[in-house]
Coordinates of C-alpha atoms and ligand atoms in Angstrom, one line a residue:
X146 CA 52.3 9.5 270.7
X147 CA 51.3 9.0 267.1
X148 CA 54.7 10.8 266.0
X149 CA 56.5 8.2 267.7
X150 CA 54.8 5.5 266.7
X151 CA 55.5 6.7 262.7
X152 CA 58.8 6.6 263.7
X153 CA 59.2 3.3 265.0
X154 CA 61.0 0.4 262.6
X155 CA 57.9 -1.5 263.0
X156 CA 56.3 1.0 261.1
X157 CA 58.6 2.2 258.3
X158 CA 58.8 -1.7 257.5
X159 CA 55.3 -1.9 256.9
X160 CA 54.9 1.4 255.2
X161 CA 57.3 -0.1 253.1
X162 CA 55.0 -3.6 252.3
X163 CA 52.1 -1.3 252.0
X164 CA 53.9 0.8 249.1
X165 CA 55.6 -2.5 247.3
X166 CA 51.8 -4.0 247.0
X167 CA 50.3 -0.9 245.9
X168 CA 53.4 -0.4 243.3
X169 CA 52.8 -4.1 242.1
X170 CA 48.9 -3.9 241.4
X171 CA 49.7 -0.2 239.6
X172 CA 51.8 -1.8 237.6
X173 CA 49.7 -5.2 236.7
X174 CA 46.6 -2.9 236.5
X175 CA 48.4 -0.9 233.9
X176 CA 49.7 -4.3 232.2
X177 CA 46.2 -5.0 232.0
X178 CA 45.0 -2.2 230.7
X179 CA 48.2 -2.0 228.2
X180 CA 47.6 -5.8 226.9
X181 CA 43.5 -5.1 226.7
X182 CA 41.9 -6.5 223.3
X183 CA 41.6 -3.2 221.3
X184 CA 38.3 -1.5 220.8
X185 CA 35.8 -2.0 217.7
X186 CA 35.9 1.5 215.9
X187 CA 33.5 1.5 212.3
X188 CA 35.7 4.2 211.3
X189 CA 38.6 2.1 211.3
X190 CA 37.0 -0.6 210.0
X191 CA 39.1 -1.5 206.6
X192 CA 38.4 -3.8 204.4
X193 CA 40.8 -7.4 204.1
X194 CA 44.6 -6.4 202.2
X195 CA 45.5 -9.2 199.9
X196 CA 49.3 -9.7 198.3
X197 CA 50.7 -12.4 196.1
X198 CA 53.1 -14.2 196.0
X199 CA 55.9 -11.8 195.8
X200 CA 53.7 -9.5 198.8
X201 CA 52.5 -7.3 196.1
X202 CA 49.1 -6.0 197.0
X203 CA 46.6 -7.2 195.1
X204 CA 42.5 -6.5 194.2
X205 CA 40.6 -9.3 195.3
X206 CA 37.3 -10.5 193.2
X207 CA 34.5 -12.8 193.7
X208 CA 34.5 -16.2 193.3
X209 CA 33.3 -15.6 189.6
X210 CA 35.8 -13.7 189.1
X211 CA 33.8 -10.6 187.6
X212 CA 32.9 -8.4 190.3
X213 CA 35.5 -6.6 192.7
X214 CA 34.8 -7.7 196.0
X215 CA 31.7 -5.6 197.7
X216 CA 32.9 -4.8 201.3
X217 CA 31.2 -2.3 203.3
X218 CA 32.3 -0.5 206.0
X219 CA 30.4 -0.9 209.9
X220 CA 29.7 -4.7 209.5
X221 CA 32.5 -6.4 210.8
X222 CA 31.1 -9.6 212.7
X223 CA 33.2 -12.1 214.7
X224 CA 31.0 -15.8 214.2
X225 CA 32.1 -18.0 217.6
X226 CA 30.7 -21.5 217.9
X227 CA 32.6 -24.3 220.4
X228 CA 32.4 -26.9 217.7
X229 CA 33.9 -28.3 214.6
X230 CA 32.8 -25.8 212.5
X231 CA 32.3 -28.0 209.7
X232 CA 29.8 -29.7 211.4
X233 CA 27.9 -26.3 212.2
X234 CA 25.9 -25.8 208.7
X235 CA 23.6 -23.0 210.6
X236 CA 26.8 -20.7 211.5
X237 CA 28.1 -21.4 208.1
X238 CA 25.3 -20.4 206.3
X239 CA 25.3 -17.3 208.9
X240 CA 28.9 -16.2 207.7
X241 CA 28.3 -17.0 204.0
X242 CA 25.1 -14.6 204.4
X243 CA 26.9 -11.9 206.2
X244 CA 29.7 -11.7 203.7
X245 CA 27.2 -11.8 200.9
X246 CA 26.3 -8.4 202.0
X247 CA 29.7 -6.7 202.4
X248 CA 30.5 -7.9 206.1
X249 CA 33.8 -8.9 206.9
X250 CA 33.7 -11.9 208.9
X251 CA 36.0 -13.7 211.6
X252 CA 34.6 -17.7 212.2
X253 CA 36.2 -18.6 215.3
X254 CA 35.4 -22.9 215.9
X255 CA 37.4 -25.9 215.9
X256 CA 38.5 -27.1 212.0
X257 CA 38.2 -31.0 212.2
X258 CA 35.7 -31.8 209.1
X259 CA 35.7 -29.7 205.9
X260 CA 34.3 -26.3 205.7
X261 CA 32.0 -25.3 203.0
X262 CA 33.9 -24.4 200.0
X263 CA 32.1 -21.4 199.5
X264 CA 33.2 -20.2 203.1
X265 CA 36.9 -21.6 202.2
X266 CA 36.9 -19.1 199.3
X267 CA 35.6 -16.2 200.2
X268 CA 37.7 -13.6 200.9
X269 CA 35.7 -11.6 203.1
X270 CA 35.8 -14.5 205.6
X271 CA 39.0 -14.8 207.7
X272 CA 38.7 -18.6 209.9
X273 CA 40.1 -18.7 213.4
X274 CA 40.8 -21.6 214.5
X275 CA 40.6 -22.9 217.6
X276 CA 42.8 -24.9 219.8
X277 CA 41.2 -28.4 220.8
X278 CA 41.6 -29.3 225.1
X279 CA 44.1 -32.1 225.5
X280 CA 42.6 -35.6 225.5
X281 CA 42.2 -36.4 229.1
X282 CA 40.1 -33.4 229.3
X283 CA 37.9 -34.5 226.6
X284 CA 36.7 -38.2 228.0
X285 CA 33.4 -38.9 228.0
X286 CA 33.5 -40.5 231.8
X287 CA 30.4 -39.5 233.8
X288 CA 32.6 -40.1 236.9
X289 CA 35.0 -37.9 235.9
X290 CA 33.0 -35.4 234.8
X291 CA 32.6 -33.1 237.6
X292 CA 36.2 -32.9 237.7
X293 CA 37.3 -32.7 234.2
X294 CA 34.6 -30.8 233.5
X295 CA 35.9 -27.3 235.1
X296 CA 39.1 -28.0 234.0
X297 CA 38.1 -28.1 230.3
X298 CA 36.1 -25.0 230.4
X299 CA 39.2 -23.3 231.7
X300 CA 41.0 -24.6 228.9
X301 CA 38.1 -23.6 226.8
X302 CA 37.8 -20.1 228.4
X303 CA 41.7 -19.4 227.5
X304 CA 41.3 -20.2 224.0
X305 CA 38.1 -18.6 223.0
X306 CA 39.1 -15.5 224.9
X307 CA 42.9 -15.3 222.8
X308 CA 40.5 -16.2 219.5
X309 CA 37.9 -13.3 220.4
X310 CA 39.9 -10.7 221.6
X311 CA 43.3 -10.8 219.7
X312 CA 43.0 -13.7 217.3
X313 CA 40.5 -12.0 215.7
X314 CA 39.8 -8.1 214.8
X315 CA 37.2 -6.0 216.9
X316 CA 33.4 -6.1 215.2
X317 CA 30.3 -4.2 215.3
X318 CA 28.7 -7.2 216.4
X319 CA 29.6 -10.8 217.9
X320 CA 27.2 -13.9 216.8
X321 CA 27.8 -16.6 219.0
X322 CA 25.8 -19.9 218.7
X323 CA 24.4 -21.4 222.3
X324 CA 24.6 -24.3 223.2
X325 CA 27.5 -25.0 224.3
X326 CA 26.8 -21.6 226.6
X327 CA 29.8 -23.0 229.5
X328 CA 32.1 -20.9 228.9
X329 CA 31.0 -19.6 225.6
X330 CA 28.6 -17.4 226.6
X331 CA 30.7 -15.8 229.6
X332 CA 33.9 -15.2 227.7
X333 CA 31.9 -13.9 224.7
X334 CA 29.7 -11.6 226.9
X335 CA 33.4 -9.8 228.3
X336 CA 35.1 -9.3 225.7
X337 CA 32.2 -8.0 224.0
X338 CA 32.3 -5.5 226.4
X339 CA 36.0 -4.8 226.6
X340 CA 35.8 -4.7 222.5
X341 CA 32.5 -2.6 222.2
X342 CA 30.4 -4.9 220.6
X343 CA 27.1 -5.9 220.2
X344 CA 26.4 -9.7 221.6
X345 CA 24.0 -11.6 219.6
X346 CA 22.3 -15.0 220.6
X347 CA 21.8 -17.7 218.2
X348 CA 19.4 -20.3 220.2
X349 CA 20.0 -23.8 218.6
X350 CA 18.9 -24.9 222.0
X351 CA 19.5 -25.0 225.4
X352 CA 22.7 -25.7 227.1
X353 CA 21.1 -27.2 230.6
X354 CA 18.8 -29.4 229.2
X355 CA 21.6 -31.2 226.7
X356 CA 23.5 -31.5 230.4
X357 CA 20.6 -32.7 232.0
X358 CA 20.4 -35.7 229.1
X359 CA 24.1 -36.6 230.3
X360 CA 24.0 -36.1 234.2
X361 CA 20.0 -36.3 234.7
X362 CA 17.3 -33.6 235.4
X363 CA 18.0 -33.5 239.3
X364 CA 21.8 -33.0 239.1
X365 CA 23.0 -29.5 240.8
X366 CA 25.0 -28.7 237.9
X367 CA 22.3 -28.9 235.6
X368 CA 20.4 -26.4 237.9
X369 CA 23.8 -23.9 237.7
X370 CA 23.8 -24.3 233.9
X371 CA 20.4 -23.0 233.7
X372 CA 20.9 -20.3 235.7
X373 CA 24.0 -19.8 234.5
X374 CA 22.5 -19.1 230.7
X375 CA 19.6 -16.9 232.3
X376 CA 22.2 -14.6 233.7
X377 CA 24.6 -14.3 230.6
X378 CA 21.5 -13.8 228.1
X379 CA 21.0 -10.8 230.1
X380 CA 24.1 -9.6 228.3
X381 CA 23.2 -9.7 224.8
X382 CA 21.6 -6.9 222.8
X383 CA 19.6 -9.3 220.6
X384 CA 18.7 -12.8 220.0
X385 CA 17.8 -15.7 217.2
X386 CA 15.8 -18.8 217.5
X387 CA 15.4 -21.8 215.5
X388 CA 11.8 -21.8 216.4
X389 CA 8.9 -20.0 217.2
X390 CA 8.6 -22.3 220.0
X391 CA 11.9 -21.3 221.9
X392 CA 11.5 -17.5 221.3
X393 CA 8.5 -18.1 223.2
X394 CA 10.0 -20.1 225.7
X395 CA 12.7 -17.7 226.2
X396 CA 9.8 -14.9 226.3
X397 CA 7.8 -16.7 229.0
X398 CA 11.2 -18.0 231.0
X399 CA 14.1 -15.9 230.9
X400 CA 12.4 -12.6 230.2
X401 CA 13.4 -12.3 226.5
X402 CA 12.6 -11.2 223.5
X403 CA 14.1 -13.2 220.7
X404 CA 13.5 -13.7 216.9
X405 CA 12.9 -17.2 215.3
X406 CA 15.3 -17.4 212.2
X407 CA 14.0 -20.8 210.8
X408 CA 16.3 -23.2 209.3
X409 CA 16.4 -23.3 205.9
X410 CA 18.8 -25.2 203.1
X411 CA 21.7 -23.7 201.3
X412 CA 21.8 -23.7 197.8
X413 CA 24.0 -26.7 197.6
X414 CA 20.7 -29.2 199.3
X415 CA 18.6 -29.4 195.8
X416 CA 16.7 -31.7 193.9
X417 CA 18.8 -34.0 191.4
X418 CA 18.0 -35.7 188.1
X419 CA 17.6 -39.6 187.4
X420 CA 20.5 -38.9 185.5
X421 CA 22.8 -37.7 188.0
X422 CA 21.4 -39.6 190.4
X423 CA 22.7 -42.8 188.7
X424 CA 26.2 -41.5 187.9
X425 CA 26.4 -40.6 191.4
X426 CA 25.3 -43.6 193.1
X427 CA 27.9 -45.2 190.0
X428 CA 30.5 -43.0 191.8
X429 CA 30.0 -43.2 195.6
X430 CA 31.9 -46.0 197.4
X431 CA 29.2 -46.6 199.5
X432 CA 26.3 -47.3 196.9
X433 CA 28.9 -48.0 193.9
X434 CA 28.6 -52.0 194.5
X435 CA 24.4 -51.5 195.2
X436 CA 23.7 -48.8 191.9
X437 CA 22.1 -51.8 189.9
X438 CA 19.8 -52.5 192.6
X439 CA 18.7 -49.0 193.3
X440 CA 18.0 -48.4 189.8
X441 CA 14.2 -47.8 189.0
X442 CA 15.1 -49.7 185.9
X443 CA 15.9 -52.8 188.2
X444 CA 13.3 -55.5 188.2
X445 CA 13.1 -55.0 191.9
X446 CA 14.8 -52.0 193.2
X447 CA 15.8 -51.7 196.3
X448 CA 14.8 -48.5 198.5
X449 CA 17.7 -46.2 200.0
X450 CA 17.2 -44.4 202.9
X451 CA 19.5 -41.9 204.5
X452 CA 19.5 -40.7 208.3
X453 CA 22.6 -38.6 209.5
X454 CA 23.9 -37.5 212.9
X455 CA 26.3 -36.3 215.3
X456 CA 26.6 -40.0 217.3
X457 CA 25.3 -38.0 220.6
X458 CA 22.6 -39.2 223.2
X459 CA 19.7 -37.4 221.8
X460 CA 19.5 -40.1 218.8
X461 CA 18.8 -43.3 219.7
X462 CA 19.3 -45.3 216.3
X463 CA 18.2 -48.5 218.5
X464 CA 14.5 -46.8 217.0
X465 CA 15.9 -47.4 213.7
X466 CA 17.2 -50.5 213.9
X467 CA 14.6 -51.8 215.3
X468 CA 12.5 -51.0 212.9
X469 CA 14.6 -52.1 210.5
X470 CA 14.8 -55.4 211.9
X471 CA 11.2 -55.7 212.0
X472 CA 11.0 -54.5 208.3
X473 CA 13.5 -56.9 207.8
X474 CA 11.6 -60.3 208.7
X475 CA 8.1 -58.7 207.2
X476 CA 10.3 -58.4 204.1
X477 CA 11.0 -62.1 204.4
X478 CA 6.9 -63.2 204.2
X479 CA 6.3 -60.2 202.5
X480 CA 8.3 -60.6 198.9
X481 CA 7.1 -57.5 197.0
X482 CA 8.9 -55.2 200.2
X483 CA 12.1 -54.4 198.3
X484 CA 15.1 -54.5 200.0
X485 CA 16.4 -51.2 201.5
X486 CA 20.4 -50.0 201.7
X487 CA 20.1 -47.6 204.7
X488 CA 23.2 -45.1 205.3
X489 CA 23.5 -43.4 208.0
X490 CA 25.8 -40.3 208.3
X491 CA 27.9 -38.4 210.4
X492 CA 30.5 -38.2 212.9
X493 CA 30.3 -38.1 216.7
X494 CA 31.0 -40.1 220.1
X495 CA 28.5 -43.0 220.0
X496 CA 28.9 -44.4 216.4
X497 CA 31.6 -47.4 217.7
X498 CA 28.5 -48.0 220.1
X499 CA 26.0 -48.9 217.2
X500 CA 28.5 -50.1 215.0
X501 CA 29.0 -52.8 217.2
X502 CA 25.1 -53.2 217.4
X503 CA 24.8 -54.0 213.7
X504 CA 27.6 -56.1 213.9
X505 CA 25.4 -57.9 216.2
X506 CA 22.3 -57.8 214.4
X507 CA 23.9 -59.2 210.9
X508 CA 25.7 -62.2 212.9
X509 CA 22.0 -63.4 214.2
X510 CA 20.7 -63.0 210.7
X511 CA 18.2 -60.3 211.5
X512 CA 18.8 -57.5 209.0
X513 CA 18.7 -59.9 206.0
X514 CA 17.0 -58.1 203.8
X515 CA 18.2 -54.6 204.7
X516 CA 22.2 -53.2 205.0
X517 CA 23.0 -50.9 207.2
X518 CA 26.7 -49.2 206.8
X519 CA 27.8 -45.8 207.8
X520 CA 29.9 -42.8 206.3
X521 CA 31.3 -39.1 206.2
X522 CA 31.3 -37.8 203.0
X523 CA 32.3 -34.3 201.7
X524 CA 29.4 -31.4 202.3
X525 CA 28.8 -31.9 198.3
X526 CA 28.3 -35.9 198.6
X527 CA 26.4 -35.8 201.7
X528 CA 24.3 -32.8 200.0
X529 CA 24.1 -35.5 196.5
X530 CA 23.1 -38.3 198.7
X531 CA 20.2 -36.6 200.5
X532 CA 18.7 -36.3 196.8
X533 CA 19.3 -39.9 196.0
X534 CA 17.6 -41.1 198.9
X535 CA 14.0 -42.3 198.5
X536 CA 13.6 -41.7 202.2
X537 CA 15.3 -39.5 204.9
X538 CA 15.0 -40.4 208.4
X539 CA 15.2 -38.1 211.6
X540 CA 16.2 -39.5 215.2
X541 CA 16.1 -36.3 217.1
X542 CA 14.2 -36.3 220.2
X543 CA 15.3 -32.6 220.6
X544 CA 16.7 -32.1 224.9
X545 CA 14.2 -29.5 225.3
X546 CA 11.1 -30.1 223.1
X547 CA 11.7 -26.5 221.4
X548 CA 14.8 -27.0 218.7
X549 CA 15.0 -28.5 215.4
X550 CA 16.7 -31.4 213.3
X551 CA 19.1 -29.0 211.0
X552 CA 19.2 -32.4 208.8
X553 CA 15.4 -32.5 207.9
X554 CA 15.9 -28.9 206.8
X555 CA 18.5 -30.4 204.3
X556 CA 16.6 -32.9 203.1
X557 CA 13.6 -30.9 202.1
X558 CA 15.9 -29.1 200.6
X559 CA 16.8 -32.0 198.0
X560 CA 13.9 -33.2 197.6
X561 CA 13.6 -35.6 200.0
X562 CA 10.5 -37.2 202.2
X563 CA 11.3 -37.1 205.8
X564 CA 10.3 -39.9 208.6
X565 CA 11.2 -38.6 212.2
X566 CA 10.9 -38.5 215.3
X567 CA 7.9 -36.4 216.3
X568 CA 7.1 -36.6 219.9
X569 CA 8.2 -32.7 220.8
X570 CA 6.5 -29.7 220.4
X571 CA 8.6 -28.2 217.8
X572 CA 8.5 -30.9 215.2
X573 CA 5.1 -29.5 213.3
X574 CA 7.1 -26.4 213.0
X575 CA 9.0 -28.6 210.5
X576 CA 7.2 -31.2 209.2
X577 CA 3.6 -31.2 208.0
X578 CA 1.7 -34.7 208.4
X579 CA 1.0 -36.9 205.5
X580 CA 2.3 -33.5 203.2
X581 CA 5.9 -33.7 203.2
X582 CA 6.8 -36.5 205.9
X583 CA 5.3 -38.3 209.1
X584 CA 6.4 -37.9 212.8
X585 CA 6.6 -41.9 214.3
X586 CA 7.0 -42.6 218.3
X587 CA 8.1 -45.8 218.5
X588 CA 10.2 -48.4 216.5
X589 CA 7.2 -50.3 215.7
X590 CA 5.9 -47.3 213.9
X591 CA 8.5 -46.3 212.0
X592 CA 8.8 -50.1 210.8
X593 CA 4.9 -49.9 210.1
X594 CA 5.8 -46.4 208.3
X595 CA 8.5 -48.1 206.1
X596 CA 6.1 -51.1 205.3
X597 CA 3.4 -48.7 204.2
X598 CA 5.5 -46.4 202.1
X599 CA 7.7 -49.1 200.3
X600 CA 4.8 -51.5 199.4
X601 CA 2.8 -52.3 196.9
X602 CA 1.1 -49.2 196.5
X603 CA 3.5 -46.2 196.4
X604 CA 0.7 -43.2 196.4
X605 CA 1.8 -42.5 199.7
X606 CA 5.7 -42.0 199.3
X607 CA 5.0 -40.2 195.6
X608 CA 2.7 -37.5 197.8
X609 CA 5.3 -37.0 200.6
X610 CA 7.8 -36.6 197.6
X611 CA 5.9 -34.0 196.1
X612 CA 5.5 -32.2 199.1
X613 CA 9.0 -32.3 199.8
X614 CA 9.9 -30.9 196.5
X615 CA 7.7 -28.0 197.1
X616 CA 9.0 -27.4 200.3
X617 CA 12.5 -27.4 198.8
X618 CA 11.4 -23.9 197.1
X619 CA 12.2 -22.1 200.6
X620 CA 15.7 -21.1 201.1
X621 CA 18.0 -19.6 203.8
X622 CA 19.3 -16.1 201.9
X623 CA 15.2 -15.1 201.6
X624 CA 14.8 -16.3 205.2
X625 CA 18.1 -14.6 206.3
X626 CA 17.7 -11.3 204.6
X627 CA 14.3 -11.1 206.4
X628 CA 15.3 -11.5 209.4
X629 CA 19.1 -11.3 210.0
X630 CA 19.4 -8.7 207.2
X631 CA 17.3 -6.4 209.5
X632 CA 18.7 -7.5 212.6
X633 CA 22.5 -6.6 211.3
X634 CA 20.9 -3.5 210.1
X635 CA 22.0 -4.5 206.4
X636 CA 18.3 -4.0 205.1
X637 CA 16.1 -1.7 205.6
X638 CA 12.6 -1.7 204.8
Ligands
LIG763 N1 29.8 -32.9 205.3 C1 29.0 -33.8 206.0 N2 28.2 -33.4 206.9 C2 27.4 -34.3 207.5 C3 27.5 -35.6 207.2 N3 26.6 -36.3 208.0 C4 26.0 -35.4 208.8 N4 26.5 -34.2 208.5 C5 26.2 -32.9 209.2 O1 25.8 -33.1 210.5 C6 24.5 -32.7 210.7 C7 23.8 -33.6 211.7 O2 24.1 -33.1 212.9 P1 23.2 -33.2 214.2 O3 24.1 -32.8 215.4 O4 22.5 -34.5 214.3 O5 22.1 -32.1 214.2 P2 21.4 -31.2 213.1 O6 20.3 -32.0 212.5 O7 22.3 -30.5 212.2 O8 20.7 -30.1 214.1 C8 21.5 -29.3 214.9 O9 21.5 -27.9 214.6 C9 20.2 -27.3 214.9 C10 20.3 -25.8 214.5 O10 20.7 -25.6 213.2 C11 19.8 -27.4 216.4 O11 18.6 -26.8 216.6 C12 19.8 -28.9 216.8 O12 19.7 -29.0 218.2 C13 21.2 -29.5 216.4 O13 22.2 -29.0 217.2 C14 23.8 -32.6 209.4 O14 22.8 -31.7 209.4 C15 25.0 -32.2 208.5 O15 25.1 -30.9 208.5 C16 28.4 -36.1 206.2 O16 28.5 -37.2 205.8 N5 29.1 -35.1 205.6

């Protein structure tokens, strides 16, 4: 019975489907396994080959020029971060640190603003960048969203997958900055595994709770985001904070134990002299026509006070102008409040939004002792004009209470006295009260904070200063080699 059966054509046709399918997924599986990203090996790790222009090898030396360059073999590191990585100082300041101890790194981001020149000249760092999503994908539409959403993150998946796992060569370890963790975190956790390396966090803050400020707290995707980044933080073998805060949160709510690798400024953020400070505010398009009246020497200078941003929905600079505003019409009674020149800085989404704002606010006549304008300098400007400032000001409310402004870290680096603000539990972690800044929680307190520390009596902003020039002492490579220089297993104590 079963012997005819085998004989039938019934049966010999379907034998034959059976074998075609099992012949196709052989030979895709083997594609696959053929066209895999190829394994991290420290053996094989060599350092970076250099030729001129005629494709003779040549030696490669420091930026001084002195030294040959000191690579060491075993700490390759691919850097990922879904961003412009110009505007990602922290994973900057990672690479430059890794490479200052013989790693050979790969900085996979998107290249819209300038890179730090150091990063841009050091050989031992290779960038990768990486191909934006068309525009349609990129709108901002909250209607669209849960459609264009997916599809960007498939885009996204494509391209950080190419950059990671044949873009870039294999390393001993992968440091990949969350948020954005969709599909970051997913992508990076594979190919980590396909390549052999070690995943390593770094927690700027949470993905969900940025998505919860766009679609609400209650939104079901918000809900799969978080869970999303509990399950892929499984997959790493270690993990940075910015805060002590959100290693303990991530202790207490995803079962992890993470390091807090605090913020610090880069060498470029430091304090400048009255001298340079006038040739440079001489110099800078934005201040050239106002260096008279910001001059101490000036028989009433006026106060400049820098805040910078990204343009997203965590800063709302209606608390600035506001209080500016208010400032403005005390100013107007009040004839000893110097006029202030306030820039703000940065690029990002919701700048056309206040733009239009000031617009606004100049035509009714209610900012007419203060001038708001806004720019993008180069990372040595914006790093200049931080130390010219009399006053820095911070607008981020931080989405989840635990991460930090990166931009207050910069200004204590120059020198400068920070206003921000303060209602989040992280924020002491930053700023110490009355020291080195103040935390406001309203626009009528930052106003009453700019009244107090521009009047007559300028103790208070001369003490803030002071502190802020003290705090400037701390830097990222001590903080770094502490921690990450353990972590990477480059130090050992
Ligand atoms: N070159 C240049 N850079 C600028 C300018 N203006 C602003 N920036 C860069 O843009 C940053 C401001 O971006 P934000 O997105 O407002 O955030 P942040 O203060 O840098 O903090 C971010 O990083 C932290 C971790 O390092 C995060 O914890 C935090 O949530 C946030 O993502 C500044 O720190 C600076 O690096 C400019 O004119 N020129």
């Amino acid at each position: 019975m079963f012997e005819d059966f085998v004989l039938t054509e019934k049966f010999s046709n379907g034998f034959t489907v059976v074998l075609g399918a099992i012949l196709c997924i052989s030979t895709l599986f083997t594609i696959l396994l053929a066209t895999l990203p190829g394994q991290y090996d420290p053996y094989a790790d060599k350092p970076p080959k250099f030729v001129d222009e005629t494709g003779k090898e040549i030696k490669m030396k420091t930026k001084d020029g002195k030294d040959p360059l000191k690579w060491r073999q075993g700490r390759t590191v691919q850097i990922l971060v879904l961003g412009d990585i110009g505007r990602s100082p922290r994973m900057q300041y990672h690479a430059l640190s890794i490479a200052k101890h013989g790693g050979r790194v790969f900085l996979i981001g998107y290249q819209e603003s300038e890179i730090h020149p150091d990063i841009v000249s050091n050989p031992l760092i290779t960038i990768i960048p990486l191909v934006a999503a068309p525009a349609f994908l990129r709108s901002s539409s909250k209607l669209l969203f849960p459609i264009l959403a997916p599809l960007k993150a498939i885009w996204q998946a494509r391209s950080i997958y190419r950059a990671l796992g044949y873009r870039s060569e294999p390393g001993r370890w992968m440091l990949v900055q969350n948020p954005p963790s969709i599909p970051t975190l997913a992508i990076a956790s594979l190919v980590c595994f396909l390549r052999n390396t070690d995943l390593i966090i770094d927690w700027h803050n949470f993905g969900y709770s940025i998505l919860a400020l766009k679609l609400g707290k209650r939104h079901p995707l918000v809900s799969i985001s978080e869970r999303y980044e509990k399950i892929f933080a499984k997959a790493a073998t270690h993990h940075l904070t910015v805060t002590n805060a959100m290693a303990r949160v991530l202790k207490d709510s995803y079962g992890i134990t993470a390091q807090a690798l605090h913020d610090r400024p880069a060498s470029m953020f430091r304090p400048i002299t009255s001298q340079e400070r006038t040739q440079f505010l001489a110099r800078l398009p934005e201040t050239a026509q106002y260096a008279q009246d910001l001059s101490p020497s000036s028989k009433t200078p006026w106060k400049l006070i820098v805040s910078s941003t990204s343009w997203t929905a965590d800063e709302d600079f209606s608390i600035l102008l506001d209080a500016l505003v208010a400032y403005s019409a005390e100013a107007t009674s009040k004839t000893h409040l110097p006029r202030i020149l306030a820039i703000i800085t940065g690029k990002g989404p919701m700048q056309s939004h206040y733009l239009t704002k000031v617009k606004a606010l100049n035509q009714q006549k209610k900012l007419l002792n203060v001038i708001v304008t806004t720019a993008w300098l180069t990372p040595q400007d914006y790093a200049r004009l931080l130390a010219s400032a009399d006053l820095g000001v911070s607008l981020h409310t931080s989405s989840s209470g635990v991460d930090l402004p990166m931009k207050v870290v910069d200004m204590f680096g120059a020198g400068l006295p920070v206003v921000g603000w303060g209602k989040f539990e992280a924020w002491p972690e930053l700023v110490k009260e009355d020291v080195n800044g103040k935390g406001f929680a309203s626009s009528q307190q930052l106003a009453e904070q700019l009244i107090d520390l521009f009047g007559k009596d300028d103790a208070l902003l001369r003490q803030l200063k002071n502190g802020a020039l003290e705090e400037s002492g701390n830097r990222w490579n001590d903080e770094w080699d502490r921690v990450g220089g353990q972590l990477f297993k480059f130090i050992h104590v």
